[in-house]
Each structure stands twice: as structure tokens, then as C-alpha cells.
Tab-separated table of C-alpha atoms in Angstrom:
chain	number	residue	atom	x	y	z
A	1	MET	CA	7.370	8.622	-6.084
A	2	TYR	CA	3.849	7.582	-7.067
A	3	THR	CA	4.924	7.405	-10.718
A	4	THR	CA	7.942	5.290	-9.794
A	5	ASN	CA	5.633	2.999	-7.854
A	6	LEU	CA	3.464	2.519	-10.948
A	7	ALA	CA	6.464	2.058	-13.224
A	8	LEU	CA	7.998	-0.668	-11.041
A	9	GLU	CA	4.686	-2.524	-10.837
A	10	THR	CA	4.255	-2.258	-14.621
A	11	LEU	CA	7.819	-3.452	-15.221
A	12	TYR	CA	7.225	-6.426	-12.932
A	13	ASN	CA	4.033	-7.311	-14.820
A	14	MET	CA	5.892	-7.064	-18.130
A	15	LEU	CA	8.660	-9.380	-16.938
A	16	THR	CA	6.264	-11.959	-15.496
A	17	ALA	CA	4.153	-11.862	-18.687
A	18	ARG	CA	7.292	-12.819	-20.630
A	19	LYS	CA	8.074	-15.517	-18.027
A	20	LEU	CA	11.480	-13.927	-17.398
A	21	ILE	CA	10.798	-13.941	-13.654
A	22	PRO	CA	8.243	-15.971	-11.680
A	23	ARG	CA	5.157	-14.395	-10.123
A	24	VAL	CA	5.601	-14.703	-6.348
A	25	PRO	CA	2.443	-15.742	-4.449
A	26	TYR	CA	1.673	-13.251	-1.676
A	27	GLY	CA	4.716	-11.277	-2.805
A	28	GLU	CA	3.179	-7.967	-1.756
A	29	ILE	CA	2.889	-9.233	1.835
A	30	GLY	CA	6.570	-10.163	1.939
A	31	LEU	CA	7.576	-6.836	0.396
A	32	PHE	CA	5.450	-4.919	2.881
A	33	SER	CA	6.886	-6.903	5.805
A	34	MET	CA	10.439	-6.049	4.731
A	35	ALA	CA	9.565	-2.379	4.295
A	36	LEU	CA	7.802	-2.166	7.662
A	37	ALA	CA	10.666	-3.964	9.401
A	38	GLY	CA	13.105	-1.379	8.089
A	39	TYR	CA	10.832	1.536	8.910
A	40	LEU	CA	10.211	0.429	12.501
A	41	HIS	CA	13.919	-0.228	12.974
A	42	PHE	CA	14.595	3.436	12.187
A	43	TYR	CA	11.417	4.682	13.875
A	44	ARG	CA	12.668	3.497	17.241
A	45	THR	CA	15.261	6.321	17.118
A	46	PRO	CA	13.773	9.853	17.043
A	47	GLY	CA	14.809	12.124	14.183
A	48	VAL	CA	15.735	9.414	11.667
A	49	VAL	CA	12.513	9.166	9.644
A	50	ASP	CA	10.999	12.217	7.949
A	51	SER	CA	8.220	14.206	9.612
A	52	PHE	CA	5.416	12.822	7.405
A	53	SER	CA	6.378	9.195	8.026
A	54	ASP	CA	6.919	9.926	11.703
A	55	SER	CA	3.388	11.331	12.069
A	56	VAL	CA	1.839	8.342	10.261
A	57	LEU	CA	3.817	5.805	12.279
A	58	SER	CA	3.120	7.538	15.594
A	59	THR	CA	-0.623	7.534	14.806
A	60	ILE	CA	-0.627	3.773	14.183
A	61	PHE	CA	2.014	2.560	16.637
A	62	GLY	CA	2.171	5.336	19.202
A	63	THR	CA	5.400	6.577	20.767
A	64	ASP	CA	5.668	3.942	23.501
A	65	GLU	CA	8.513	2.111	21.786
A	66	VAL	CA	10.487	5.168	20.648
A	67	VAL	CA	13.789	5.693	22.452
A	68	ASP	CA	13.850	8.863	24.595
A	69	ALA	CA	10.299	9.772	23.563
A	70	PRO	CA	8.343	11.924	26.035
A	71	PRO	CA	5.977	9.893	28.251
A	72	THR	CA	2.449	9.496	26.923
A	73	PRO	CA	-0.426	10.693	29.115
A	74	LYS	CA	-2.594	8.036	30.688
A	75	SER	CA	-5.688	9.703	29.335
A	76	SER	CA	-6.871	8.056	26.108
A	77	ALA	CA	-9.966	7.651	24.004
A	78	ILE	CA	-10.733	4.397	25.806
A	79	THR	CA	-10.441	5.900	29.292
A	80	ARG	CA	-12.512	8.927	28.310
A	81	LEU	CA	-15.196	6.610	26.946
A	82	PHE	CA	-15.106	4.626	30.197
A	83	ALA	CA	-16.331	7.664	32.134
A	84	TYR	CA	-19.576	7.772	30.127
A	85	LEU	CA	-20.518	4.138	30.829
A	86	PRO	CA	-23.163	3.270	33.435
A	87	GLN	CA	-21.831	2.570	36.914
A	88	SER	CA	-22.753	-1.123	36.687
A	89	ALA	CA	-20.755	-1.477	33.462
A	90	GLN	CA	-17.788	0.327	35.042
A	91	ASN	CA	-17.847	-2.026	38.040
A	92	LEU	CA	-17.939	-5.073	35.743
A	93	ILE	CA	-14.979	-3.816	33.713
A	94	ILE	CA	-12.987	-3.091	36.884
A	95	ARG	CA	-13.592	-6.661	38.136
A	96	VAL	CA	-12.453	-8.070	34.770
A	97	LEU	CA	-9.328	-5.910	34.778
A	98	LYS	CA	-8.324	-7.357	38.134
A	99	PHE	CA	-7.863	-10.720	36.430
A	100	ARG	CA	-4.217	-11.690	36.966
A	101	TYR	CA	-3.230	-12.142	33.309
A	102	LEU	CA	-4.588	-8.704	32.434
A	103	GLN	CA	-2.123	-7.076	34.848
A	104	ILE	CA	1.085	-8.575	33.455
A	105	LYS	CA	3.592	-5.975	32.291
A	106	HIS	CA	7.342	-6.315	31.755
A	107	LYS	CA	9.476	-3.904	33.753
A	108	GLN	CA	11.018	-2.512	30.559
A	109	CYS	CA	7.687	-1.943	28.803
A	110	THR	CA	7.126	1.795	28.544
A	111	HIS	CA	3.377	1.786	27.902
A	112	ASN	CA	1.101	2.921	30.719
A	113	TRP	CA	-1.165	-0.117	30.988
A	114	SER	CA	-0.511	-3.840	31.132
A	115	CYS	CA	0.626	-5.502	27.899
A	116	LEU	CA	-2.735	-7.087	27.050
A	117	LEU	CA	-4.741	-3.959	27.855
A	118	ASN	CA	-2.378	-1.838	25.795
A	119	ILE	CA	-2.775	-4.218	22.844
A	120	ALA	CA	-6.563	-4.181	23.227
A	121	GLU	CA	-6.639	-0.382	23.252
A	122	LYS	CA	-4.476	-0.195	20.111
A	123	PHE	CA	-6.749	-2.692	18.362
A	124	VAL	CA	-9.910	-0.683	19.049
A	125	ARG	CA	-8.338	2.651	18.131
A	126	CYS	CA	-6.574	1.468	14.948
A	127	PHE	CA	-9.547	-0.548	13.727
A	128	GLY	CA	-11.591	2.636	13.951
A	129	ILE	CA	-8.903	4.563	12.060
A	130	GLY	CA	-8.694	2.027	9.237
A	131	TYR	CA	-12.457	1.642	9.009
A	132	GLY	CA	-12.952	5.417	9.000
A	133	ILE	CA	-10.303	6.085	6.341
A	134	ASN	CA	-11.800	3.593	3.907
A	135	ALA	CA	-15.325	4.869	4.575
A	136	ALA	CA	-14.163	8.454	4.011
A	137	LEU	CA	-12.684	7.517	0.637
A	138	LYS	CA	-16.136	6.299	-0.425
A	139	ILE	CA	-17.955	9.545	0.404
A	140	PRO	CA	-17.958	10.801	-3.255
A	141	SER	CA	-19.540	7.583	-4.544
A	142	ALA	CA	-22.028	7.595	-1.637
A	143	ALA	CA	-22.954	11.192	-2.481
A	144	ARG	CA	-23.668	10.197	-6.087
A	145	LEU	CA	-25.967	7.414	-4.917
A	146	LEU	CA	-27.749	9.843	-2.617
A	147	LEU	CA	-28.269	12.313	-5.465
A	148	ASN	CA	-29.749	9.492	-7.556
A	149	GLY	CA	-32.355	8.828	-4.868
A	150	LYS	CA	-30.719	5.659	-3.484
A	151	ASN	CA	-29.822	4.841	0.097
A	152	PRO	CA	-25.997	4.693	0.225
A	153	LEU	CA	-25.699	3.662	3.889
A	154	MET	CA	-25.189	-0.077	3.339
A	155	LYS	CA	-22.795	0.447	0.418
A	156	TRP	CA	-20.864	3.124	2.280
A	157	LEU	CA	-20.558	2.172	5.942
A	158	PHE	CA	-21.266	-1.542	6.251
A	159	THR	CA	-18.933	-3.114	3.699
A	160	ARG	CA	-16.405	-5.898	3.806
A	161	GLU	CA	-13.743	-3.583	2.399
A	162	ASN	CA	-14.148	-1.210	5.338
A	163	CYS	CA	-13.706	-4.117	7.748
A	164	SER	CA	-10.645	-5.333	5.833
A	165	SER	CA	-9.088	-1.879	6.029
A	166	GLY	CA	-9.784	-1.712	9.767
A	167	ALA	CA	-8.339	-5.196	10.316
A	168	PHE	CA	-5.246	-4.225	8.314
A	169	ILE	CA	-4.412	-1.116	10.355
A	170	ALA	CA	-5.369	-2.776	13.645
A	171	GLY	CA	-3.405	-5.915	12.765
A	172	ILE	CA	-0.266	-3.894	12.065
A	173	SER	CA	-0.453	-2.142	15.429
A	174	VAL	CA	-1.442	-5.208	17.450
A	175	LEU	CA	1.176	-7.529	15.923
A	176	HIS	CA	3.888	-4.929	16.376
A	177	GLN	CA	3.016	-4.216	20.017
A	178	GLY	CA	2.372	-7.853	20.859
A	179	MET	CA	5.680	-8.999	19.373
A	180	SER	CA	7.598	-6.175	21.081
A	181	CYS	CA	6.180	-7.144	24.484
A	182	LEU	CA	6.689	-10.859	23.814
A	183	LEU	CA	10.365	-10.324	22.949
A	184	ARG	CA	10.914	-8.477	26.227
A	185	HIS	CA	9.153	-11.206	28.232
A	186	MET	CA	11.118	-13.969	26.479
A	187	ARG	CA	14.566	-12.374	26.681
A	188	GLY	CA	14.167	-10.339	29.857
A	189	ALA	CA	15.756	-7.390	28.083
A	190	SER	CA	14.991	-4.828	25.406
A	191	ASP	CA	16.913	-3.857	22.286
A	192	PRO	CA	14.677	-1.239	20.609
A	193	ARG	CA	16.167	-1.379	17.121
A	194	VAL	CA	16.386	-5.164	16.899
A	195	ASP	CA	12.913	-5.472	18.398
A	196	GLY	CA	11.654	-2.957	15.860
A	197	LEU	CA	13.132	-4.989	13.016
A	198	ILE	CA	11.526	-8.232	14.201
A	199	SER	CA	8.166	-6.793	15.255
A	200	GLY	CA	7.929	-4.768	12.043
A	201	GLY	CA	8.454	-7.884	9.933
A	202	VAL	CA	5.754	-9.726	11.846
A	203	ALA	CA	3.374	-6.738	11.726
A	204	GLY	CA	3.648	-6.668	7.929
A	205	LEU	CA	1.755	-9.962	7.795
A	206	ALA	CA	-1.386	-7.944	8.546
A	207	MET	CA	-1.472	-7.039	4.857
A	208	TYR	CA	-3.147	-10.419	4.382
A	209	PHE	CA	-6.393	-8.634	5.344
A	210	TYR	CA	-5.936	-5.847	2.785
A	211	ARG	CA	-3.616	-7.025	0.025
A	212	SER	CA	-2.334	-4.122	-2.059
A	213	SER	CA	0.756	-4.134	-4.250
A	214	MET	CA	0.475	-0.339	-4.475
A	215	VAL	CA	0.794	0.135	-0.693
A	216	ALA	CA	3.590	-2.441	-0.424
A	217	LEU	CA	5.623	-0.888	-3.240
A	218	TYR	CA	5.069	2.633	-1.943
A	219	CYS	CA	6.332	1.717	1.523
A	220	PHE	CA	9.328	-0.108	0.061
A	221	ILE	CA	10.251	2.864	-2.160
A	222	ARG	CA	9.870	5.256	0.783
A	223	LEU	CA	12.227	3.039	2.811
A	224	ALA	CA	14.755	2.958	-0.053
A	225	ASP	CA	14.537	6.763	-0.264
A	226	LEU	CA	15.140	7.012	3.497
A	227	LEU	CA	18.190	4.719	3.303
A	228	ILE	CA	19.686	6.602	0.344
A	229	LYS	CA	19.271	9.960	2.098
A	230	LYS	CA	20.774	8.574	5.311
A	231	LEU	CA	23.808	7.108	3.532
A	232	ALA	CA	24.283	10.269	1.449
A	233	SER	CA	24.180	12.461	4.574
A	234	GLN	CA	26.921	10.277	6.089
A	235	GLY	CA	29.038	10.617	2.942
A	236	LYS	CA	28.938	6.877	2.216
A	237	ILE	CA	27.385	7.266	-1.243
A	238	PRO	CA	27.600	10.183	-3.692
A	239	THR	CA	24.649	12.476	-4.252
A	240	MET	CA	23.127	13.002	-7.692
A	241	LYS	CA	21.778	16.396	-8.625
A	242	HIS	CA	18.197	16.338	-9.964
A	243	ALA	CA	17.898	12.616	-9.156
A	244	TYR	CA	14.121	12.913	-8.755
A	245	VAL	CA	13.826	14.393	-12.244
A	246	TYR	CA	15.745	11.487	-13.789
A	247	MET	CA	13.715	8.973	-11.802
A	248	TYR	CA	10.446	10.577	-12.923
A	249	ALA	CA	11.591	10.647	-16.563
A	250	PHE	CA	12.620	6.984	-16.437
A	251	SER	CA	9.315	6.000	-14.807
A	252	THR	CA	7.279	7.959	-17.353
A	253	ALA	CA	9.199	6.297	-20.200
A	254	ILE	CA	8.265	2.838	-18.896
A	255	LEU	CA	4.593	3.760	-18.460
A	256	PHE	CA	4.208	5.325	-21.910
A	257	HIS	CA	6.082	2.456	-23.559
A	258	ALA	CA	3.698	0.020	-21.905
A	259	GLY	CA	0.771	2.274	-22.839
A	260	VAL	CA	1.570	1.797	-26.521
A	261	TRP	CA	2.678	-1.827	-26.604
A	262	GLU	CA	1.039	-3.646	-23.690
A	263	PRO	CA	-1.494	-1.549	-21.733
A	264	HIS	CA	-2.899	-4.632	-19.983
A	265	ASN	CA	0.206	-4.608	-17.770
A	266	ILE	CA	-0.570	-1.114	-16.423
A	267	ARG	CA	-2.712	-0.655	-13.345
A	268	PRO	CA	-6.321	-0.180	-14.634
A	269	ALA	CA	-6.896	3.099	-12.769
A	270	TYR	CA	-3.750	4.634	-14.221
A	271	TRP	CA	-4.578	3.344	-17.697
A	272	ARG	CA	-7.904	5.169	-17.510
A	273	PHE	CA	-5.997	8.291	-16.465
A	274	MET	CA	-3.685	7.963	-19.473
A	275	LEU	CA	-6.681	7.598	-21.793
A	276	ASN	CA	-8.297	10.736	-20.376
A	277	LEU	CA	-4.982	12.595	-20.519
A	278	THR	CA	-4.552	11.853	-24.242
A	279	GLY	CA	-8.190	12.222	-25.263
A	280	GLN	CA	-8.576	8.429	-25.740
A	281	GLN	CA	-5.813	8.485	-28.383
A	282	PHE	CA	-3.971	5.542	-26.810
A	283	LYS	CA	-6.872	3.323	-27.845
A	284	LEU	CA	-6.230	3.981	-31.535
A	285	VAL	CA	-2.996	1.977	-31.766
A	286	ASN	CA	-3.415	-1.064	-34.017
A	287	ARG	CA	-2.297	-3.588	-31.441
A	288	ARG	CA	-3.621	-6.571	-33.407
A	289	LEU	CA	-1.104	-5.770	-36.128
A	290	VAL	CA	1.594	-5.215	-33.510
A	291	GLU	CA	0.928	-8.713	-32.146
A	292	LYS	CA	1.366	-10.312	-35.554
A	293	ILE	CA	4.517	-8.399	-36.436
A	294	PHE	CA	6.421	-8.513	-33.144
A	295	ASP	CA	4.888	-11.721	-31.728
A	296	ILE	CA	3.910	-10.167	-28.377
A	297	GLU	CA	0.663	-9.934	-26.440
A	298	SER	CA	-0.554	-6.424	-27.098
A	299	ALA	CA	-4.298	-6.481	-27.849
A	300	ASN	CA	-5.558	-8.122	-24.659
A	301	LEU	CA	-7.667	-5.092	-23.726
A	302	TYR	CA	-9.006	-4.468	-27.240
A	303	PRO	CA	-8.979	-7.822	-29.084
A	304	ASN	CA	-11.517	-6.733	-31.742
A	305	PHE	CA	-10.383	-3.170	-32.403
A	306	TRP	CA	-9.292	-2.218	-35.920
A	307	PRO	CA	-8.629	1.442	-36.803
A	308	SER	CA	-10.456	3.157	-39.642
A	309	TYR	CA	-7.598	3.840	-42.054
A	310	ASP	CA	-7.666	6.382	-44.863
A	311	PRO	CA	-6.895	4.498	-48.128
A	312	ARG	CA	-5.197	7.600	-49.506
A	313	TYR	CA	-2.292	7.163	-47.134
A	314	THR	CA	-2.039	3.406	-46.488
A	315	SER	CA	-2.854	0.071	-48.063
A	316	ILE	CA	-3.700	-1.449	-44.655
A	317	THR	CA	-7.400	-0.880	-44.931
A	318	SER	CA	-8.857	-4.196	-43.755
A	319	GLU	CA	-8.168	-6.969	-41.281
A	320	ALA	CA	-7.324	-9.296	-44.161
A	321	VAL	CA	-3.772	-7.994	-43.977
A	322	LEU	CA	-3.318	-10.019	-40.771
A	323	LYS	CA	-3.218	-13.208	-42.856
A	324	ASP	CA	0.125	-12.170	-44.360
A	325	VAL	CA	2.262	-9.826	-42.327
A	326	SER	CA	5.597	-11.035	-43.682
A	327	ARG	CA	5.958	-7.857	-45.760
A	328	PHE	CA	5.962	-5.769	-42.576
A	329	LYS	CA	8.775	-7.673	-40.920
């Protein structure tokens, strides 16, 4: 699925480079919103999404909104932390919580606390999750800095990217929960699957804080995979044996085609992987000659590269041949 993700992104870049389709501003946010809307629509019914997706979604959104889910205990990280605060701080928090608007809760809301307190708790917890995940991904680079005698603390913990990741995960959870509660207060009723569709679409806007076409495409492909499996299990569409093999082969074909002809349209990290995989051989393609012959942009990454040809096997030994390429067409 990761390879398919890369292939679709590369294909999109190839089409936009040829101006066959327009580049959509903030397109990854819209794609992510659609994917999250579909996922939360199915997540509201237990047993529909796969176990991996279910565990990820329950970590971010909780099980409050899932139909027939077991009740969640009132104990939480926030309440456990409350017990360690000084008595004066506890008394202040209790007085604040008695504020009328902090006690509002719709009768059909299944969370334990009031709507605003539940949203606040999800924000704190999910911001910590997002911040911690991004910081954990930087541990290898921080370790290298430490081995080189540098202090990695500022470049590891206190970064804007960590805050963006925290805001992204927290924003998803808060927007989803806030919209779910708002819909119940506005309509006086609850329709879990419709609410999940609407709140999921709104929650996807949180990607503004951490824009990533890779994450958006991955979620969309996972949703498409879920829909195909669901329809196939109901007998509404035929199944294809070894479908994943064909999909992987097709995706690999797109990536290696782009690797030869237009590597600038491949995601940089994957292009570096392809170079390491082939012993840097992909660099040796004469893309300046390809540009002249086929009239395409091919040498964007290596505009000055010219291979060292052996005159025993070819007459293309210098860049002067670029002045007249008619004999190659």
C-alpha cells in the first residue's frame, strides 16, 4: 500500500507537470477530510474497520461515539494528574468547573464529562501524543548530534514541527468531538453514522497544521481498501485473486518509469532509496539527451550531468551532439 501511495503521488505530479490536470491548492487537506469522513462513518459501528485502524482511531477519538461500545471508565490521565496537584490548585479548578457553561452536556452524549471538559481533555491528551510521536521519530538524528558533542535538546524537543504534529492530532480529535456534540445540541437527536460523516469531514481540516500528501493519500487508499473489502464480502463486486500483487507490480512500473524519465516527480526520500537500491545507477541516464529527443523535462535534478561514454561503442562522446539531435529522432 505504501508503494501504491508513492505511485499515485508520482502519477499526479507527472500529470500536473504536463498541465493535463490542474494542481489543486490545499488538495491534500480536502483528500484527508474525505478519507476521515468515510473512516469515522464506518468507525461508529463496531467490527467494520480492521483491527489496526480501529486501534489507531480509538487512541485518537476514543470509544465515546461508537455504537454499543462498552462504557469508558471515568478515570483518565487528567483525573490522575489532578490528584497530585496542591490542595489550593485543586480547589481553584473545582471552582472553575462549577461555571455553568462548563457543565453543559447533551442527554445523548455518551462521554463521562461535560462537552467542553471532554473536548479539553482530548486536546491535552492528543497534543501530547502527536508531539511525542514526532519527537520520537527524531531520536536517531538527536543521537547523532549527541555523539558529535552537540546538545540536541533544542533541535529534538522544542521544535515547530513537534508543535505542528501535536496540533494536527489534537485538532482532529477536538474538531471531531466538538462537531459531534454540536450536532446533537443543534438537532436534539443523534445519528451516529451521519454525525461521523460530518464530524470526520470537519476534523480533516486539522491537516492545515501538518500538511502531508503522503498521510492524506495513505488514509484515502486505506478507505478505498476498506470499501472494496466490504462490498466484496457482500457479493456486490467480484473478487480478484492476487490483486495486491498486480497493484504492487503496476505501482512499481510507474515508479521505475519515472525514475528513468522524470525523477524530479518522485518523492525525494524515495528517490534517494531508489539510488541506494541500484548503486546510484539511476543517475547515469543521459537525461539531457532525453530532453532534446523527446521534448520533455527530464534533467531537472541533474541539469549539468553528461555521462563518460566509451568512443569504441558510441559516437555520442561530447555535449556538442545536443546541437543537432535530428538524427536520433
